Amino acid sequence: MLTITHTPAEGTLIDGTAKGDGTAEVLKANGWRWGRSIGCWYVPHSRDRLPKTHLIDATISALTKAAFAVETELDHRLRPAAEVEETRIQRQDDRAAALDAKAERKAAAAEAAWNRANAATAALPEGGEPIKIGHHSENRHRNAIERAHNRLGAAVGADRDAEYASERARTAEATTGARYSVRTVANRIEKLKAEERGLQRKLDGYTAGSGTPYARQIPAASNTYRERVEISLEGVRDHITYWEGVRAEQIANGEATNYSRENIAKADAVKVSGQWREVARVNAKTVSVTTGYSWTDRVPYAHIQDHRAANG
């Protein structure tokens, strides 16, 4: 018996498979991947999302045709945004710590490799003495050269591995900070609000292709699909509340600005990405700024770092 499970924290997993039992081919063909660290197959990007029923149903159908019995245990709830973020940060911290430890091991291995390479080089005849063809030392001399060459190559490779491991560790350590950067937080809120509007349209019904000859009315979501949309909408709104709280704290701490069309006017100067630009037009969500060319750039208010009034 194979069991497909889905929980918000773990995502979609399948238990009961064994190497060589024929399930791997079926699962791969249906978008599953093998998780070496968790020791089972999983659906990518399924954590903290509703179960992908179309993928699960297709997998069950394919496994059943291959003579496997399958049962499911699916949780259709979503975790609170604060819990999701806490788990994400902890998981990222654990990954960064593991990569840092790996980088240290690689650095130690590289140092040892260079010590061996230097010892092999020091063992060569002094002064670059040429190989004496036919002499009893010929084989020993050739072996020493080959050993020095091989150990030098190993040391260079170990150095490369150590630098790569160190770069991965640095990236992992910076990931959480980047996720909570002022600009990223503001962009995420806008993206979530767009997602919220899209889900609400599905609940209300809407006209697709409005203003074109192909316009058609899409009815409001109903039955099981409506339930899924409602759960998703509730989750999105919870995430909006969480990230708006993060942004409010950033504004209160002076990390983020809080400009809008209420306090910026045409001909004012705004600082964007470290450069001052003149405001050409004030829009609802952005300001249009001069570029020094014939066109203007649109900049979201959240990206403005500083402001100087034209009459200031």
Tab-separated table of C-alpha atoms in Angstrom:
chain	number	residue	atom	x	y	z
A	1	MET	CA	0.000	0.000	0.000
A	2	LEU	CA	1.301	3.446	-0.989
A	3	THR	CA	0.160	6.471	0.983
A	4	ILE	CA	0.100	10.006	-0.412
A	5	THR	CA	0.035	12.552	2.395
A	6	HIS	CA	-0.217	16.317	2.381
A	7	THR	CA	0.315	18.672	5.313
A	8	PRO	CA	1.092	22.398	5.236
A	9	ALA	CA	4.434	21.903	6.995
A	10	GLU	CA	5.723	18.940	4.965
A	11	GLY	CA	3.965	19.377	1.621
A	12	THR	CA	2.946	16.400	-0.505
A	13	LEU	CA	4.848	13.158	0.136
A	14	ILE	CA	4.386	9.492	-0.732
A	15	ASP	CA	5.258	6.657	1.631
A	16	GLY	CA	5.682	2.950	0.940
A	17	THR	CA	7.858	3.056	-2.169
A	18	ALA	CA	11.016	0.963	-2.481
A	19	LYS	CA	13.988	1.121	-4.797
A	20	GLY	CA	13.388	-0.905	-7.953
A	21	ASP	CA	9.667	-1.490	-7.337
A	22	GLY	CA	8.645	0.463	-10.465
A	23	THR	CA	7.215	3.507	-8.704
A	24	ALA	CA	10.119	5.809	-9.601
A	25	GLU	CA	9.276	5.913	-13.300
A	26	VAL	CA	5.616	6.680	-12.600
A	27	LEU	CA	6.385	9.383	-10.045
A	28	LYS	CA	9.009	11.084	-12.218
A	29	ALA	CA	6.579	11.186	-15.139
A	30	ASN	CA	4.016	12.920	-12.924
A	31	GLY	CA	6.297	15.663	-11.607
A	32	TRP	CA	7.511	14.126	-8.344
A	33	ARG	CA	11.133	14.347	-7.176
A	34	TRP	CA	13.240	12.220	-4.882
A	35	GLY	CA	14.197	13.951	-1.629
A	36	ARG	CA	17.534	12.551	-0.535
A	37	SER	CA	17.470	14.371	2.814
A	38	ILE	CA	13.943	13.175	3.682
A	39	GLY	CA	14.229	9.704	2.116
A	40	CYS	CA	11.030	9.789	0.060
A	41	TRP	CA	9.400	11.229	-3.058
A	42	TYR	CA	7.769	14.672	-2.832
A	43	VAL	CA	5.909	17.228	-4.965
A	44	PRO	CA	8.110	20.328	-5.464
A	45	HIS	CA	6.835	23.632	-4.031
A	46	SER	CA	3.957	21.986	-2.171
A	47	ARG	CA	4.741	23.209	1.347
A	48	ASP	CA	2.237	25.695	2.760
A	49	ARG	CA	-0.009	25.370	-0.257
A	50	LEU	CA	-3.222	23.487	-0.856
A	51	PRO	CA	-2.679	19.972	-2.243
A	52	LYS	CA	-2.409	19.883	-6.043
A	53	THR	CA	-5.372	17.578	-6.549
A	54	HIS	CA	-4.971	17.345	-10.322
A	55	LEU	CA	-1.390	16.101	-9.918
A	56	ILE	CA	-2.328	13.764	-7.072
A	57	ASP	CA	-5.273	12.310	-9.037
A	58	ALA	CA	-3.072	11.770	-12.106
A	59	THR	CA	-0.452	10.053	-9.930
A	60	ILE	CA	-3.044	7.758	-8.325
A	61	SER	CA	-4.417	6.825	-11.735
A	62	ALA	CA	-0.944	6.016	-13.105
A	63	LEU	CA	0.070	4.021	-10.017
A	64	THR	CA	-3.211	2.079	-10.045
A	65	LYS	CA	-2.647	1.132	-13.703
A	66	ALA	CA	0.791	-0.112	-12.642
A	67	ALA	CA	-0.917	-2.430	-10.100
A	68	PHE	CA	-0.193	-0.377	-6.970
A	69	ALA	CA	-2.787	0.285	-4.282
A	70	VAL	CA	-2.856	3.933	-3.168
A	71	GLU	CA	-4.549	5.748	-0.296
A	72	THR	CA	-4.481	9.453	0.562
A	73	GLU	CA	-4.372	11.570	3.710
A	74	LEU	CA	-4.738	15.196	2.620
A	75	ASP	CA	-4.919	18.231	4.903
A	76	HIS	CA	-6.608	21.179	3.164
A	77	ARG	CA	-5.706	23.773	5.774
A	78	LEU	CA	-3.017	26.473	5.624
A	79	ARG	CA	-0.694	27.546	8.432
A	80	PRO	CA	-0.668	31.134	9.762
A	81	ALA	CA	1.820	33.376	7.942
A	82	ALA	CA	3.828	34.023	11.124
A	83	GLU	CA	4.322	30.285	11.645
A	84	VAL	CA	5.298	29.793	8.002
A	85	GLU	CA	7.925	32.511	8.226
A	86	GLU	CA	9.276	31.248	11.550
A	87	THR	CA	9.718	27.785	10.061
A	88	ARG	CA	11.300	29.190	6.901
A	89	ILE	CA	13.809	31.263	8.879
A	90	GLN	CA	14.734	28.306	11.103
A	91	ARG	CA	15.167	26.051	8.085
A	92	GLN	CA	17.334	28.676	6.376
A	93	ASP	CA	19.420	29.152	9.537
A	94	ASP	CA	19.972	25.378	9.736
A	95	ARG	CA	20.984	25.295	6.074
A	96	ALA	CA	23.377	28.211	6.524
A	97	ALA	CA	24.966	26.507	9.553
A	98	ALA	CA	25.367	23.244	7.630
A	99	LEU	CA	26.924	25.025	4.651
A	100	ASP	CA	29.238	26.998	6.941
A	101	ALA	CA	30.438	23.771	8.538
A	102	LYS	CA	30.936	22.259	5.085
A	103	ALA	CA	32.917	25.318	3.996
A	104	GLU	CA	35.199	24.908	7.009
A	105	ARG	CA	35.768	21.231	6.168
A	106	LYS	CA	36.539	22.105	2.550
A	107	ALA	CA	38.962	24.837	3.649
A	108	ALA	CA	40.765	22.394	5.940
A	109	ALA	CA	40.912	19.842	3.122
A	110	ALA	CA	42.326	22.474	0.766
A	111	GLU	CA	45.021	23.417	3.290
A	112	ALA	CA	45.977	19.769	3.727
A	113	ALA	CA	46.068	19.309	-0.058
A	114	TRP	CA	48.430	22.269	-0.452
A	115	ASN	CA	50.673	20.887	2.284
A	116	ARG	CA	50.888	17.590	0.395
A	117	ALA	CA	51.543	19.436	-2.879
A	118	ASN	CA	54.303	21.525	-1.314
A	119	ALA	CA	55.880	18.417	0.212
A	120	ALA	CA	55.828	16.648	-3.150
A	121	THR	CA	57.385	19.687	-4.849
A	122	ALA	CA	60.081	19.889	-2.165
A	123	ALA	CA	60.941	16.230	-2.783
A	124	LEU	CA	61.919	16.935	-6.407
A	125	PRO	CA	65.655	17.188	-7.225
A	126	GLU	CA	66.984	20.659	-6.551
A	127	GLY	CA	67.572	23.201	-9.276
A	128	GLY	CA	65.219	21.587	-11.776
A	129	GLU	CA	67.634	18.756	-12.456
A	130	PRO	CA	66.654	16.928	-15.688
A	131	ILE	CA	65.719	13.265	-15.755
A	132	LYS	CA	68.754	11.050	-16.307
A	133	ILE	CA	67.646	8.657	-19.028
A	134	GLY	CA	68.801	5.102	-18.312
A	135	HIS	CA	70.035	5.981	-14.839
A	136	HIS	CA	68.752	3.954	-11.860
A	137	SER	CA	67.061	7.166	-10.599
A	138	GLU	CA	64.979	7.640	-13.752
A	139	ASN	CA	61.801	5.908	-12.540
A	140	ARG	CA	62.002	7.515	-9.121
A	141	HIS	CA	62.465	10.939	-10.720
A	142	ARG	CA	59.517	10.466	-13.099
A	143	ASN	CA	57.279	9.237	-10.254
A	144	ALA	CA	58.223	12.253	-8.149
A	145	ILE	CA	57.321	14.644	-10.965
A	146	GLU	CA	54.011	12.891	-11.566
A	147	ARG	CA	53.216	12.888	-7.854
A	148	ALA	CA	53.985	16.609	-7.564
A	149	HIS	CA	51.842	17.345	-10.642
A	150	ASN	CA	48.908	15.297	-9.359
A	151	ARG	CA	49.036	16.796	-5.883
A	152	LEU	CA	49.196	20.318	-7.305
A	153	GLY	CA	46.096	19.584	-9.378
A	154	ALA	CA	44.347	18.135	-6.328
A	155	ALA	CA	45.234	21.230	-4.293
A	156	VAL	CA	43.875	23.582	-6.963
A	157	GLY	CA	40.674	21.522	-7.140
A	158	ALA	CA	40.345	21.523	-3.347
A	159	ASP	CA	40.793	25.312	-3.342
A	160	ARG	CA	38.044	25.648	-5.925
A	161	ASP	CA	35.709	23.405	-3.896
A	162	ALA	CA	36.443	25.379	-0.732
A	163	GLU	CA	35.677	28.712	-2.407
A	164	TYR	CA	32.438	27.352	-3.872
A	165	ALA	CA	31.356	26.028	-0.462
A	166	SER	CA	32.244	29.345	1.150
A	167	GLU	CA	30.224	31.284	-1.456
A	168	ARG	CA	27.183	29.040	-0.880
A	169	ALA	CA	27.490	29.583	2.879
A	170	ARG	CA	27.650	33.371	2.429
A	171	THR	CA	24.610	33.301	0.146
A	172	ALA	CA	22.631	31.190	2.611
A	173	GLU	CA	23.481	33.540	5.482
A	174	ALA	CA	22.274	36.547	3.470
A	175	THR	CA	19.048	34.959	2.211
A	176	THR	CA	16.812	35.813	5.169
A	177	GLY	CA	18.093	39.391	5.256
A	178	ALA	CA	17.378	39.773	1.551
A	179	ARG	CA	13.868	38.378	2.024
A	180	TYR	CA	13.162	41.043	4.628
A	181	SER	CA	14.794	43.937	2.785
A	182	VAL	CA	12.666	47.089	2.529
A	183	ARG	CA	12.163	46.862	-1.228
A	184	THR	CA	11.458	43.124	-1.216
A	185	VAL	CA	8.844	43.465	1.520
A	186	ALA	CA	7.075	46.291	-0.355
A	187	ASN	CA	7.115	44.318	-3.607
A	188	ARG	CA	5.779	41.226	-1.852
A	189	ILE	CA	2.842	43.166	-0.418
A	190	GLU	CA	1.928	44.450	-3.885
A	191	LYS	CA	2.187	40.943	-5.330
A	192	LEU	CA	0.000	39.506	-2.575
A	193	LYS	CA	-2.613	42.220	-3.080
A	194	ALA	CA	-2.715	41.440	-6.800
A	195	GLU	CA	-3.192	37.767	-5.906
A	196	GLU	CA	-5.961	38.760	-3.503
A	197	ARG	CA	-7.781	40.677	-6.256
A	198	GLY	CA	-7.458	37.730	-8.626
A	199	LEU	CA	-8.924	35.285	-6.102
A	200	GLN	CA	-11.779	37.651	-5.288
A	201	ARG	CA	-12.602	37.898	-8.990
A	202	LYS	CA	-12.908	34.123	-9.112
A	203	LEU	CA	-15.378	34.199	-6.240
A	204	ASP	CA	-17.415	37.027	-7.775
A	205	GLY	CA	-17.223	36.014	-11.421
A	206	TYR	CA	-15.753	38.252	-14.116
A	207	THR	CA	-15.569	39.005	-17.819
A	208	ALA	CA	-12.549	37.513	-19.548
A	209	GLY	CA	-11.191	39.402	-22.545
A	210	SER	CA	-13.277	42.448	-21.749
A	211	GLY	CA	-13.311	45.005	-24.570
A	212	THR	CA	-12.371	42.434	-27.241
A	213	PRO	CA	-14.492	40.377	-29.666
A	214	TYR	CA	-13.628	37.329	-27.560
A	215	ALA	CA	-15.094	38.612	-24.296
A	216	ARG	CA	-16.876	35.939	-22.294
A	217	GLN	CA	-18.428	35.795	-18.849
A	218	ILE	CA	-16.701	33.570	-16.296
A	219	PRO	CA	-19.172	32.478	-13.599
A	220	ALA	CA	-18.366	32.664	-9.912
A	221	ALA	CA	-16.476	29.681	-8.542
A	222	SER	CA	-18.708	27.010	-7.046
A	223	ASN	CA	-18.686	23.744	-5.124
A	224	THR	CA	-15.286	22.251	-4.199
A	225	TYR	CA	-13.380	24.729	-6.348
A	226	ARG	CA	-15.012	27.635	-4.502
A	227	GLU	CA	-13.952	26.124	-1.180
A	228	ARG	CA	-10.344	25.954	-2.398
A	229	VAL	CA	-10.438	29.565	-3.583
A	230	GLU	CA	-11.896	30.722	-0.258
A	231	ILE	CA	-9.155	28.924	1.685
A	232	SER	CA	-6.492	30.420	-0.605
A	233	LEU	CA	-7.979	33.913	-0.234
A	234	GLU	CA	-7.995	33.628	3.544
A	235	GLY	CA	-4.346	32.541	3.453
A	236	VAL	CA	-3.322	35.399	1.152
A	237	ARG	CA	-5.031	37.947	3.401
A	238	ASP	CA	-3.238	36.513	6.411
A	239	HIS	CA	0.097	36.909	4.604
A	240	ILE	CA	-0.791	40.496	3.629
A	241	THR	CA	-1.480	41.289	7.280
A	242	TYR	CA	1.849	39.745	8.317
A	243	TRP	CA	3.956	41.578	5.741
A	244	GLU	CA	2.134	44.880	6.268
A	245	GLY	CA	3.088	44.498	9.928
A	246	VAL	CA	6.717	43.973	8.916
A	247	ARG	CA	6.604	47.073	6.712
A	248	ALA	CA	4.947	49.157	9.431
A	249	GLU	CA	7.768	48.210	11.774
A	250	GLN	CA	10.352	49.131	9.119
A	251	ILE	CA	8.699	52.550	8.686
A	252	ALA	CA	8.576	53.087	12.449
A	253	ASN	CA	12.280	52.192	12.738
A	254	GLY	CA	13.228	54.542	9.920
A	255	GLU	CA	14.359	51.671	7.672
A	256	ALA	CA	11.615	52.352	5.128
A	257	THR	CA	9.991	55.525	3.831
A	258	ASN	CA	6.249	56.057	3.532
A	259	TYR	CA	5.760	58.405	0.602
A	260	SER	CA	2.560	58.742	-1.450
A	261	ARG	CA	0.913	61.153	-3.858
A	262	GLU	CA	-0.152	63.121	-0.774
A	263	ASN	CA	3.385	64.309	-0.005
A	264	ILE	CA	5.156	64.285	-3.386
A	265	ALA	CA	4.420	66.725	-6.207
A	266	LYS	CA	5.541	67.377	-9.756
A	267	ALA	CA	9.005	69.050	-9.985
A	268	ASP	CA	10.030	67.656	-6.574
A	269	ALA	CA	13.256	65.656	-6.363
A	270	VAL	CA	13.263	62.026	-5.178
A	271	LYS	CA	16.167	59.741	-4.420
A	272	VAL	CA	15.950	56.350	-6.131
A	273	SER	CA	18.698	53.712	-6.015
A	274	GLY	CA	21.073	56.341	-4.665
A	275	GLN	CA	20.384	58.913	-7.422
A	276	TRP	CA	18.288	62.076	-7.311
A	277	ARG	CA	15.622	62.385	-10.026
A	278	GLU	CA	13.072	65.078	-10.816
A	279	VAL	CA	9.417	64.099	-10.591
A	280	ALA	CA	7.694	64.495	-13.957
A	281	ARG	CA	4.294	63.139	-12.933
A	282	VAL	CA	2.573	61.849	-9.792
A	283	ASN	CA	0.506	58.686	-10.204
A	284	ALA	CA	-1.640	56.615	-7.844
A	285	LYS	CA	1.000	54.001	-7.053
A	286	THR	CA	4.139	55.392	-8.688
A	287	VAL	CA	5.931	58.568	-9.643
A	288	SER	CA	7.303	59.169	-13.127
A	289	VAL	CA	10.858	60.536	-12.919
A	290	THR	CA	13.130	62.080	-15.523
A	291	THR	CA	15.966	60.005	-16.915
A	292	GLY	CA	17.988	62.532	-18.905
A	293	TYR	CA	16.513	61.101	-22.102
A	294	SER	CA	13.198	61.559	-23.905
A	295	TRP	CA	11.396	59.048	-21.684
A	296	THR	CA	10.595	58.773	-17.982
A	297	ASP	CA	10.810	55.883	-15.535
A	298	ARG	CA	8.050	54.817	-13.191
A	299	VAL	CA	9.103	54.247	-9.592
A	300	PRO	CA	6.872	52.750	-6.866
A	301	TYR	CA	6.548	54.991	-3.823
A	302	ALA	CA	8.067	52.264	-1.639
A	303	HIS	CA	11.306	52.465	-3.661
A	304	ILE	CA	11.821	56.175	-2.920
A	305	GLN	CA	14.677	56.631	-0.435
A	306	ASP	CA	14.422	60.397	0.138
A	307	HIS	CA	12.506	63.477	-1.023
A	308	ARG	CA	13.115	67.184	-1.533
A	309	ALA	CA	10.234	69.529	-2.253
A	310	ALA	CA	10.677	71.832	-5.253
A	311	ASN	CA	9.847	74.870	-3.129
A	312	GLY	CA	11.845	73.646	-0.141
